[in-house]
PDB file of C-alpha atoms in Angstrom:
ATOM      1  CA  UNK A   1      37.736  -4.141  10.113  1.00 89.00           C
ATOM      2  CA  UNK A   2      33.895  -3.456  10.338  1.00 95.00           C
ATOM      3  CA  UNK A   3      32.630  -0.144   8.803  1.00 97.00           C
ATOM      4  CA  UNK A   4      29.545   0.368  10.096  1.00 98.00           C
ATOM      5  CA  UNK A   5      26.673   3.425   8.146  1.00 98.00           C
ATOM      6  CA  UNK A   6      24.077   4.975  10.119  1.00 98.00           C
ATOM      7  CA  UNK A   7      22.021   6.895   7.870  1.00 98.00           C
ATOM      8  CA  UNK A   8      19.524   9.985   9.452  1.00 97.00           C
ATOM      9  CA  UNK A   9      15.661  10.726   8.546  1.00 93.00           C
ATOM     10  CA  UNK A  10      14.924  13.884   7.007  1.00 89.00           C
ATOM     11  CA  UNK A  11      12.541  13.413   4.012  1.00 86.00           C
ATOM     12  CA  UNK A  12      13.737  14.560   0.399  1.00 88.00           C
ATOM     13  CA  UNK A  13      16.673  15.755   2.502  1.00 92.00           C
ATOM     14  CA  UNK A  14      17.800  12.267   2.404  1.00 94.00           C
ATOM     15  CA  UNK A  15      18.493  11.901  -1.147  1.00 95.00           C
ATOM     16  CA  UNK A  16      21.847  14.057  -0.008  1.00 97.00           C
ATOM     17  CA  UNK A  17      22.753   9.981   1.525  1.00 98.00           C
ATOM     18  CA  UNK A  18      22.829   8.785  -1.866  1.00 98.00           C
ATOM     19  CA  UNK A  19      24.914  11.413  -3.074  1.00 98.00           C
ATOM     20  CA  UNK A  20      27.358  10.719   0.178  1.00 98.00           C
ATOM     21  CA  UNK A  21      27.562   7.680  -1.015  1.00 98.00           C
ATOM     22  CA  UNK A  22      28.440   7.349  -4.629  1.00 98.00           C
ATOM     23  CA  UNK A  23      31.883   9.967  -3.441  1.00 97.00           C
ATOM     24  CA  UNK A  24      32.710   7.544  -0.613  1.00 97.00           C
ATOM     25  CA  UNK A  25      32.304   4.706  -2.946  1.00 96.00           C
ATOM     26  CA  UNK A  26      34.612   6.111  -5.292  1.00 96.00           C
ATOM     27  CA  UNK A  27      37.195   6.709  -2.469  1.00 96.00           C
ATOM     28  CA  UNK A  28      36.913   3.106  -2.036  1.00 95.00           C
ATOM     29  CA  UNK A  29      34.865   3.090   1.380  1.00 96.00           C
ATOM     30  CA  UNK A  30      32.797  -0.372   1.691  1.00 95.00           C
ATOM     31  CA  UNK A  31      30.968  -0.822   5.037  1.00 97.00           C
ATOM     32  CA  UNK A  32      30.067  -4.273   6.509  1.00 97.00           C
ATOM     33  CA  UNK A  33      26.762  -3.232   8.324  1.00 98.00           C
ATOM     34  CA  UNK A  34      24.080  -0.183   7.727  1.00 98.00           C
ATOM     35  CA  UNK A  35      21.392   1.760  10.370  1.00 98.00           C
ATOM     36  CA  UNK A  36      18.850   4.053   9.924  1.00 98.00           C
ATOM     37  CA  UNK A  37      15.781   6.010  10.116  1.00 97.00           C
ATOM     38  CA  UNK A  38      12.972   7.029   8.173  1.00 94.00           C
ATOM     39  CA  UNK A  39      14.337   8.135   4.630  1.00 94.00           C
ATOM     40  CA  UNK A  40      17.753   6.435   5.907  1.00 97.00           C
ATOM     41  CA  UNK A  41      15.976   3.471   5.991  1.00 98.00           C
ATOM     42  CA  UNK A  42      14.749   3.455   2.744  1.00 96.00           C
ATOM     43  CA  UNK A  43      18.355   4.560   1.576  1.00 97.00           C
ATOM     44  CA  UNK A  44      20.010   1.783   4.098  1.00 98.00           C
ATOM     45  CA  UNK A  45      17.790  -1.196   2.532  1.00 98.00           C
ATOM     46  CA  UNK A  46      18.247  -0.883  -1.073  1.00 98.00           C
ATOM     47  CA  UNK A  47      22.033  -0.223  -0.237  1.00 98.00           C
ATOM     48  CA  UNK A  48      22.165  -3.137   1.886  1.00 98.00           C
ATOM     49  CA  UNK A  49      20.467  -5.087  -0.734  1.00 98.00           C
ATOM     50  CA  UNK A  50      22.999  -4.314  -3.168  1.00 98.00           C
ATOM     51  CA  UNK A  51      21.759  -1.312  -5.543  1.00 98.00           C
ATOM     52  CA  UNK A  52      24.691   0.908  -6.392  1.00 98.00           C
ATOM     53  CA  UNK A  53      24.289   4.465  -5.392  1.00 98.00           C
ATOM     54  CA  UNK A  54      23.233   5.414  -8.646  1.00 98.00           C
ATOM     55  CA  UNK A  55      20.466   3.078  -9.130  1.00 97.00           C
ATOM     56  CA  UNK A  56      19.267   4.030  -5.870  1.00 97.00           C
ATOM     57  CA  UNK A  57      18.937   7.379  -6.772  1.00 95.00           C
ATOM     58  CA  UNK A  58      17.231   6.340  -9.942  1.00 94.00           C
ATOM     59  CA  UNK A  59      14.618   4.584  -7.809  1.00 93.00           C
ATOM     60  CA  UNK A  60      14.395   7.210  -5.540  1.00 89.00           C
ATOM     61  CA  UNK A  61      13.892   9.625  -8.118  1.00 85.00           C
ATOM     62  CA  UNK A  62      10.810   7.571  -9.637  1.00 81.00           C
ATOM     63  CA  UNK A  63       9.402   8.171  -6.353  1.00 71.00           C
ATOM     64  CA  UNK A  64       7.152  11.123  -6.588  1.00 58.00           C
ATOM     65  CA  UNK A  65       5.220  11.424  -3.745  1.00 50.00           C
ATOM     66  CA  UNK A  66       2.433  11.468  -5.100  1.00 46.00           C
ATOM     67  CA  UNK A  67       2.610   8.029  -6.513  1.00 52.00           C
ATOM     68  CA  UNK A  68       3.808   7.219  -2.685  1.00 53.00           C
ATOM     69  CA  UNK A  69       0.920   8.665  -0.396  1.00 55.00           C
ATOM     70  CA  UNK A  70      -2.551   7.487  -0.517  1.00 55.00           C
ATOM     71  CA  UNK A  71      -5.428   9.260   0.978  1.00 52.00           C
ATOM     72  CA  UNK A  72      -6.569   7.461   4.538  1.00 52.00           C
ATOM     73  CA  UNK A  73      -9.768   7.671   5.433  1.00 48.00           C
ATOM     74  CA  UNK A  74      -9.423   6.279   8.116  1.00 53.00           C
ATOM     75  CA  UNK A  75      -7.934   9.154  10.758  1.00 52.00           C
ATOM     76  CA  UNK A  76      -9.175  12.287   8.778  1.00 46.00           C
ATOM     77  CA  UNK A  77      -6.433  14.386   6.553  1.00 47.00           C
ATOM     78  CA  UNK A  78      -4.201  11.523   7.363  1.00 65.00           C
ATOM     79  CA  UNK A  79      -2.349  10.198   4.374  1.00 70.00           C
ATOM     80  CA  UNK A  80      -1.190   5.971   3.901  1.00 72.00           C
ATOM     81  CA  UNK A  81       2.106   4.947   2.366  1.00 79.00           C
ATOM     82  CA  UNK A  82       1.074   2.321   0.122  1.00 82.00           C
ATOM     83  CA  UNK A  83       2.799   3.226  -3.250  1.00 82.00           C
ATOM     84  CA  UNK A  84       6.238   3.177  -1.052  1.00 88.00           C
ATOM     85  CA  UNK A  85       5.742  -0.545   0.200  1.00 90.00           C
ATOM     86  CA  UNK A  86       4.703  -0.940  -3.661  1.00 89.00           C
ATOM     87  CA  UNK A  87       8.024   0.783  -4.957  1.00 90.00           C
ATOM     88  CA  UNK A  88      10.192  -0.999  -2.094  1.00 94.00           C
ATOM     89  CA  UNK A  89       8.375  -4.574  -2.908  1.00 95.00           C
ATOM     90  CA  UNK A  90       9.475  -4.403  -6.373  1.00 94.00           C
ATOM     91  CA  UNK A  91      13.119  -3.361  -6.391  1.00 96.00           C
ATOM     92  CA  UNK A  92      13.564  -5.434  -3.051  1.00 97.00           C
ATOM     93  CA  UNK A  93      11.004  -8.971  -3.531  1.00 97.00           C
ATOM     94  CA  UNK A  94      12.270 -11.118  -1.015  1.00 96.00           C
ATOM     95  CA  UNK A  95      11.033  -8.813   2.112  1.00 97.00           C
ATOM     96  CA  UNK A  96      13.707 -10.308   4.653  1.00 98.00           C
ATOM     97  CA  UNK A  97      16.104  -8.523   6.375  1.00 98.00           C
ATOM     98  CA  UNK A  98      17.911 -12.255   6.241  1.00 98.00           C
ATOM     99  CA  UNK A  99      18.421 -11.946   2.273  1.00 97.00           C
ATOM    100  CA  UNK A 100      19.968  -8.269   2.274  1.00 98.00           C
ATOM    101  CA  UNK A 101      23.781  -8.472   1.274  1.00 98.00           C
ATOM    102  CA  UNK A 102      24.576  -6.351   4.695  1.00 98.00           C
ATOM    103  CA  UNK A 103      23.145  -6.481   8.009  1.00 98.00           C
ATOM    104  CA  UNK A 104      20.836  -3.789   8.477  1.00 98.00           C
ATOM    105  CA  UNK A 105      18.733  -2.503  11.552  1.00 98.00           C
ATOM    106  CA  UNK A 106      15.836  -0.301  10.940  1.00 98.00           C
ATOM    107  CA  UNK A 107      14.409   2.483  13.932  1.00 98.00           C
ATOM    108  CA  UNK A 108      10.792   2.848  14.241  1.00 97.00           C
ATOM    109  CA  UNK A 109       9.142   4.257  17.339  1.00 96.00           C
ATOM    110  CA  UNK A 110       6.213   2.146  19.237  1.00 97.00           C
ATOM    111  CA  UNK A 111       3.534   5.353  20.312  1.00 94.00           C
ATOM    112  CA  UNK A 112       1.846   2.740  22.414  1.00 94.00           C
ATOM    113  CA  UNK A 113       4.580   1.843  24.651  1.00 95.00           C
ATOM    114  CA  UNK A 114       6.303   5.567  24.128  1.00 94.00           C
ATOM    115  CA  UNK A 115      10.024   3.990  23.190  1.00 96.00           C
ATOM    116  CA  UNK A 116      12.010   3.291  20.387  1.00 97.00           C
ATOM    117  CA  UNK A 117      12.573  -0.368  18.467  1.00 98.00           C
ATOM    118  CA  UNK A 118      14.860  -1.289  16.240  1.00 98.00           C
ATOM    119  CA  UNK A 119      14.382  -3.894  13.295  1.00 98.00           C
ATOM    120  CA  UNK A 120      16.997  -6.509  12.141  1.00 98.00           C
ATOM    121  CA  UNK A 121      14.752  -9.617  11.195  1.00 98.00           C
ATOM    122  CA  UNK A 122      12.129 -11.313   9.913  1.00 98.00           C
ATOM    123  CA  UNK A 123       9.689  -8.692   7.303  1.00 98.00           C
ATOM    124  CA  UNK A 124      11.865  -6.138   6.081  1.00 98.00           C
ATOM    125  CA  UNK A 125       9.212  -3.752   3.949  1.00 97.00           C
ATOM    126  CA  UNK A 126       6.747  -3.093   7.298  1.00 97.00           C
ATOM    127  CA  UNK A 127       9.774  -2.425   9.438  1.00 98.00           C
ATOM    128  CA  UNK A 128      10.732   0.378   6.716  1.00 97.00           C
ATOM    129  CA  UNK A 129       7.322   1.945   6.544  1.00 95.00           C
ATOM    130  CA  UNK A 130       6.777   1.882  10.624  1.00 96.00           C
ATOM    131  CA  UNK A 131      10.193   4.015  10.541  1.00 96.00           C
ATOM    132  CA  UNK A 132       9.209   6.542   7.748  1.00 92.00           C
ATOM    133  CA  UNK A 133       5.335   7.324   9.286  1.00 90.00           C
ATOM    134  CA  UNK A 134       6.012  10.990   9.670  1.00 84.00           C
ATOM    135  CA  UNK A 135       3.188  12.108  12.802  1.00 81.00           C
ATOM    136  CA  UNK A 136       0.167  13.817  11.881  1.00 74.00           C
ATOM    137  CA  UNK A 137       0.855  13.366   8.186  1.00 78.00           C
ATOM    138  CA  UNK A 138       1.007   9.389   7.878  1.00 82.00           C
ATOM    139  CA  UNK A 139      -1.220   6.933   9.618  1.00 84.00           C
ATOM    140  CA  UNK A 140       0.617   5.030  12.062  1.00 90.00           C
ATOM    141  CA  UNK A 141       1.036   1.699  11.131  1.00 92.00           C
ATOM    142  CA  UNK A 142       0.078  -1.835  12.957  1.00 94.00           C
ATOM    143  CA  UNK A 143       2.623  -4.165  12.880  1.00 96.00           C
ATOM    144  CA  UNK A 144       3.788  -7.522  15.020  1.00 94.00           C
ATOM    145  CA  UNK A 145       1.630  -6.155  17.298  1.00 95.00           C
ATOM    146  CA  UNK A 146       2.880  -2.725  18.038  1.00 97.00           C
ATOM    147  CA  UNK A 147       1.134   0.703  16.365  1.00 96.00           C
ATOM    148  CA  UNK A 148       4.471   2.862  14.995  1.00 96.00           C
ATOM    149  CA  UNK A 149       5.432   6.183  13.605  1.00 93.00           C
ATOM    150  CA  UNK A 150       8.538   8.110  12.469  1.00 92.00           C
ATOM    151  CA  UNK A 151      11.735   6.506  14.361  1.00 93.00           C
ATOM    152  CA  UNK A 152      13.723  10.101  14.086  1.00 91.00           C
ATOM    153  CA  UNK A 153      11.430  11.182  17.004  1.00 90.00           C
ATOM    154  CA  UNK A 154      13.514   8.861  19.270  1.00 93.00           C
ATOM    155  CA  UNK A 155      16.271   8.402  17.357  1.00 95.00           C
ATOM    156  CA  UNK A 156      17.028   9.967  14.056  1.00 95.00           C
ATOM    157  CA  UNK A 157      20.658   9.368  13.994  1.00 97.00           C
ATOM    158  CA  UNK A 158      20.695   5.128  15.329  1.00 98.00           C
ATOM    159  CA  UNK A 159      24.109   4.668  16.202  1.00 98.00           C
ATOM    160  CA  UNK A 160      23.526   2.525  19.306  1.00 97.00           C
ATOM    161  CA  UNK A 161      22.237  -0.434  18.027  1.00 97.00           C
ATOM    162  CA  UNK A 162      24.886  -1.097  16.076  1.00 98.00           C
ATOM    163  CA  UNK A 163      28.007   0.779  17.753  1.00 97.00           C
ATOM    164  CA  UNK A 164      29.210  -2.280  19.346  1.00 97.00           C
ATOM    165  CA  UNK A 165      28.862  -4.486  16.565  1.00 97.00           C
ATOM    166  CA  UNK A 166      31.675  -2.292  14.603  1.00 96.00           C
ATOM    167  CA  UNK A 167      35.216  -1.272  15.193  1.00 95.00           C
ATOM    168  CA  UNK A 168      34.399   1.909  13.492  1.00 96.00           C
ATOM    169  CA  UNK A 169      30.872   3.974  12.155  1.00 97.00           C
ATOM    170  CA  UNK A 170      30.494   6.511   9.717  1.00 97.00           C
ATOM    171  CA  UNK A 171      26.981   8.681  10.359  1.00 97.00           C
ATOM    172  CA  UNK A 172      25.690  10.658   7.629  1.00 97.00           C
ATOM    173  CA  UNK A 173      23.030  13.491   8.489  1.00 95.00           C
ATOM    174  CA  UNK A 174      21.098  15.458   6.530  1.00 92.00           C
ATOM    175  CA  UNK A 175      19.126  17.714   8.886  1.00 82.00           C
ATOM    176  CA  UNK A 176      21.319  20.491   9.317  1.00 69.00           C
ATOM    177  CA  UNK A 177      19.638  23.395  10.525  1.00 66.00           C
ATOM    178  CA  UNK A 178      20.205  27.251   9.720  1.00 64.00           C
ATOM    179  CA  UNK A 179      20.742  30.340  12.289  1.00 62.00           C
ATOM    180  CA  UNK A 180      18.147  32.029   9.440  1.00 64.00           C
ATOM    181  CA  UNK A 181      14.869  31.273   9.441  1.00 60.00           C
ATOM    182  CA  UNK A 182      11.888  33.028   7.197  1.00 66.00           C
ATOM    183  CA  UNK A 183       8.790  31.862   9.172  1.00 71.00           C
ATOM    184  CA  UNK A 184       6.659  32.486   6.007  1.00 71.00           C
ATOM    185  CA  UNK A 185       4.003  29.543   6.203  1.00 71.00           C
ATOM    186  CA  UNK A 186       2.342  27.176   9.591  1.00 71.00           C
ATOM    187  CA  UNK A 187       4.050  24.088   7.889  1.00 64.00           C
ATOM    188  CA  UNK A 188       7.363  25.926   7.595  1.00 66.00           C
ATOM    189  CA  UNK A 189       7.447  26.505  11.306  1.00 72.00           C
ATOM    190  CA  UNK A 190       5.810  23.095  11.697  1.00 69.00           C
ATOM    191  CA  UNK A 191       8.334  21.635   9.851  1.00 69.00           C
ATOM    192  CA  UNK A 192      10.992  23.407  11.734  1.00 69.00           C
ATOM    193  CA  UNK A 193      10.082  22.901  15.088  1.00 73.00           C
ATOM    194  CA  UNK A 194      10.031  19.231  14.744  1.00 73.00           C
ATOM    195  CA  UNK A 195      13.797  19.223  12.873  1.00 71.00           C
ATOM    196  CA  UNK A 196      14.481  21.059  16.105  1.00 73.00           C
ATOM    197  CA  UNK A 197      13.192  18.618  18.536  1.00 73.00           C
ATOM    198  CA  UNK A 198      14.466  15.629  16.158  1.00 73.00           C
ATOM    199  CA  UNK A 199      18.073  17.260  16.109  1.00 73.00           C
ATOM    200  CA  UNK A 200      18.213  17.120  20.288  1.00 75.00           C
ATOM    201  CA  UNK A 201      18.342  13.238  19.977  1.00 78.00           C
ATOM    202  CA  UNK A 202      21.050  13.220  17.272  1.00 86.00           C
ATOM    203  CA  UNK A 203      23.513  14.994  19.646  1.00 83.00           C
ATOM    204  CA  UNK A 204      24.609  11.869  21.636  1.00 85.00           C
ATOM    205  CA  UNK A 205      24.598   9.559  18.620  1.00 93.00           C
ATOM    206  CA  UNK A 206      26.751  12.209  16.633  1.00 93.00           C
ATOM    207  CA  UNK A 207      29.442  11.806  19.086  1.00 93.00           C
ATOM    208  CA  UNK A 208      29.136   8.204  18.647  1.00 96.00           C
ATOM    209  CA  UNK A 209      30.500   8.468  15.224  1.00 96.00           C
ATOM    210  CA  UNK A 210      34.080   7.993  14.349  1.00 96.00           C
ATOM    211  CA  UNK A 211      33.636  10.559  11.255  1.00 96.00           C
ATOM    212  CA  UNK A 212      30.504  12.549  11.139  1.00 96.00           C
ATOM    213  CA  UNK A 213      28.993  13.807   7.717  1.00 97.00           C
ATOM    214  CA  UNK A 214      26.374  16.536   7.477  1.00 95.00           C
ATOM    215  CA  UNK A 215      25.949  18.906   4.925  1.00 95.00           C
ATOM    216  CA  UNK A 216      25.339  22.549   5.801  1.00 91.00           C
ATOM    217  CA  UNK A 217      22.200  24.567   4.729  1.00 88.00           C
ATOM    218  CA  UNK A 218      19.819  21.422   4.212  1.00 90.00           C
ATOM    219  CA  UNK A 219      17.182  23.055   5.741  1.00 82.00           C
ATOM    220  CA  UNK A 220      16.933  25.215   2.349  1.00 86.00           C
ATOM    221  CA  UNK A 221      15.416  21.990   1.076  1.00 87.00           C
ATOM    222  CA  UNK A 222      11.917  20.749   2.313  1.00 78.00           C
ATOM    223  CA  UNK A 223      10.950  17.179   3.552  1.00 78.00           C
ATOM    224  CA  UNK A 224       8.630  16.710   0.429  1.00 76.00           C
ATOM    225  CA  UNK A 225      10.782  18.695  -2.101  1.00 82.00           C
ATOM    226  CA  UNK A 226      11.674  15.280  -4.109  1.00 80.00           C
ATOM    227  CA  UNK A 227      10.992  17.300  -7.128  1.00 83.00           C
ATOM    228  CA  UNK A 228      15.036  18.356  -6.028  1.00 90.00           C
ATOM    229  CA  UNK A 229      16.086  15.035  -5.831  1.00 91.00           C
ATOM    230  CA  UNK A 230      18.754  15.958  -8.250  1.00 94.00           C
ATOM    231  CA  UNK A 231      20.083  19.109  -6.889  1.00 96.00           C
ATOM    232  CA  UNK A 232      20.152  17.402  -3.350  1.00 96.00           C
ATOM    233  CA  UNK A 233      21.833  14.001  -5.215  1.00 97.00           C
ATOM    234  CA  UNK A 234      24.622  16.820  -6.614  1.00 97.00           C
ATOM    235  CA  UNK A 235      25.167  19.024  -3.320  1.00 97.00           C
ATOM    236  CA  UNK A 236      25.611  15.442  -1.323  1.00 97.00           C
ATOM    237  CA  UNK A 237      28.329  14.186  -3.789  1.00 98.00           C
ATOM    238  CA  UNK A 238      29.913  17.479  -4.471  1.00 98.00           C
ATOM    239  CA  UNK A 239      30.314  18.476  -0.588  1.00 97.00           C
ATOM    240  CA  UNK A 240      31.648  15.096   0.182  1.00 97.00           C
ATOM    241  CA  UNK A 241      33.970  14.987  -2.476  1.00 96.00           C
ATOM    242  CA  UNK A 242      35.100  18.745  -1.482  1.00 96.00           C
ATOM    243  CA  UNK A 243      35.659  18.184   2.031  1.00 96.00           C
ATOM    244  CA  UNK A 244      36.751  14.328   2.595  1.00 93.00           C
ATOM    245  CA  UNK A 245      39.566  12.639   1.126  1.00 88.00           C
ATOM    246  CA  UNK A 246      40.587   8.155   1.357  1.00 85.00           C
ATOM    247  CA  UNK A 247      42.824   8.850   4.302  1.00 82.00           C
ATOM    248  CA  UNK A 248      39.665   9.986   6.511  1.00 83.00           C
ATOM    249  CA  UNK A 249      38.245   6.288   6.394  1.00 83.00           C
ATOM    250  CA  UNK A 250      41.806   4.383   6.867  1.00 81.00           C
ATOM    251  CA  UNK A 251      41.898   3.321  10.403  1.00 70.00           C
ATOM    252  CA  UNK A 252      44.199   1.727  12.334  1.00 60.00           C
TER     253      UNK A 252
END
């Protein structure tokens, strides 16, 4: 049977994947392809490459991001991602999608051309960087032609692309959002209001999946709060753990 993992965007948020992942490992859950966006990308390739969850998260963790944001000078108070490609270069060399372990499709969306794309060949490290451009923080990036940004404002959850390719998909999201909200700061409701929008277009994909993981009360955590990596890793694992058992990934 093919397992399929579609992993969402959501910044720091996403470290909860990792965390998801070392408890479904240890139920024995092994998946034969992976999706994602944004942070889910970066997740989805070093998983697909082969890194056990717990080296991921040690990667992750190394991270800071301030080692992964340079300034651009280029569109003013717009920052570049070139200590990420550095960071994903070195723990993945090759830079094919065609030498991962696991198939693995990557969302990015074209501004241009106003639509989504999805990535499953040929430079692997670009793809991952078009998908986790975040709008009016990152610079867009040029690549094969097209200028993209953040793939989670198209499609944060990417089921679709890979839905028919499995008999059954597991989705793991992150972005939970809370009835409370302390507008205490413009980037808080920034922040917000874009996890709002990003959430509309997870709706259809979530009923896509055949078991559906989200943690509650991520939204207590920042997209640039990678300084909780840990505490994120923990709640991911624990709540997994807690509330799934073997028997919810044996199907027949």
């Amino acid at each position: 049977m093919k397992l399929g993992l579609v992993l969402s965007g959501g910044g720091a948020r996403g470290v909860a994947h990792i965390g998801v992942l070392k408890a479904l490992e240890e139920m024995g859950v092994r998946f034969s392809m992976v999706s994602g966006t944004s942070a889910g990308s970066i997740v989805g390739a070093l998983y697909a490459y082969g890194y056990p969850p717990d080296d991921i998260f040690r990667i992750i963790k190394s991270m800071s991001i301030f080692k992964s944001v340079r300034p651009a000078w280029t569109w003013a108070g717009l920052l570049r991602m070139d200590g990420l490609q550095e960071l994903l270069y070195k723990h993945i060399p090759e830079n094919q999608f065609e030498k991962l372990k696991l198939p693995l499709t990557v969302a990015a969306t074209e501004i241009k051309k106003g639509r989504i794309e999805y990535f499953n060949s040929g430079e692997l490290i670009p793809a991952i960087v078009c998908s986790c451009s975040i709008p009016a923080v990152f610079n867009p990036v040029n690549f094969n032609g097209g200028l993209y940004v953040d793939g989670g404002l198209f499609d944060n959850l990417p089921v679709r692309p890979i839905r028919d390719k499995c008999d059954r998909v597991v989705g793991l999201h992150c972005n939970h959002i809370n009835q409370e909200f302390d507008p205490n700061s413009l980037r808080t409701v920034i922040e917000r209001s874009l996890l709002m929008a990003i959430n509309a277009n997870t709706q259809l994909s979530k009923g896509m999946c055949d078991v559906y993981i989200e943690p509650p009360n991520m939204s207590r955590y920042g997209s640039f709060d990678i300084g909780k990596a840990q505490e994120i890793f923990e709640y991911g694992y624990k709540f997994t753990k807690a509330n799934y058992l073997p028997h919810h990934f044996q199907f027949h």
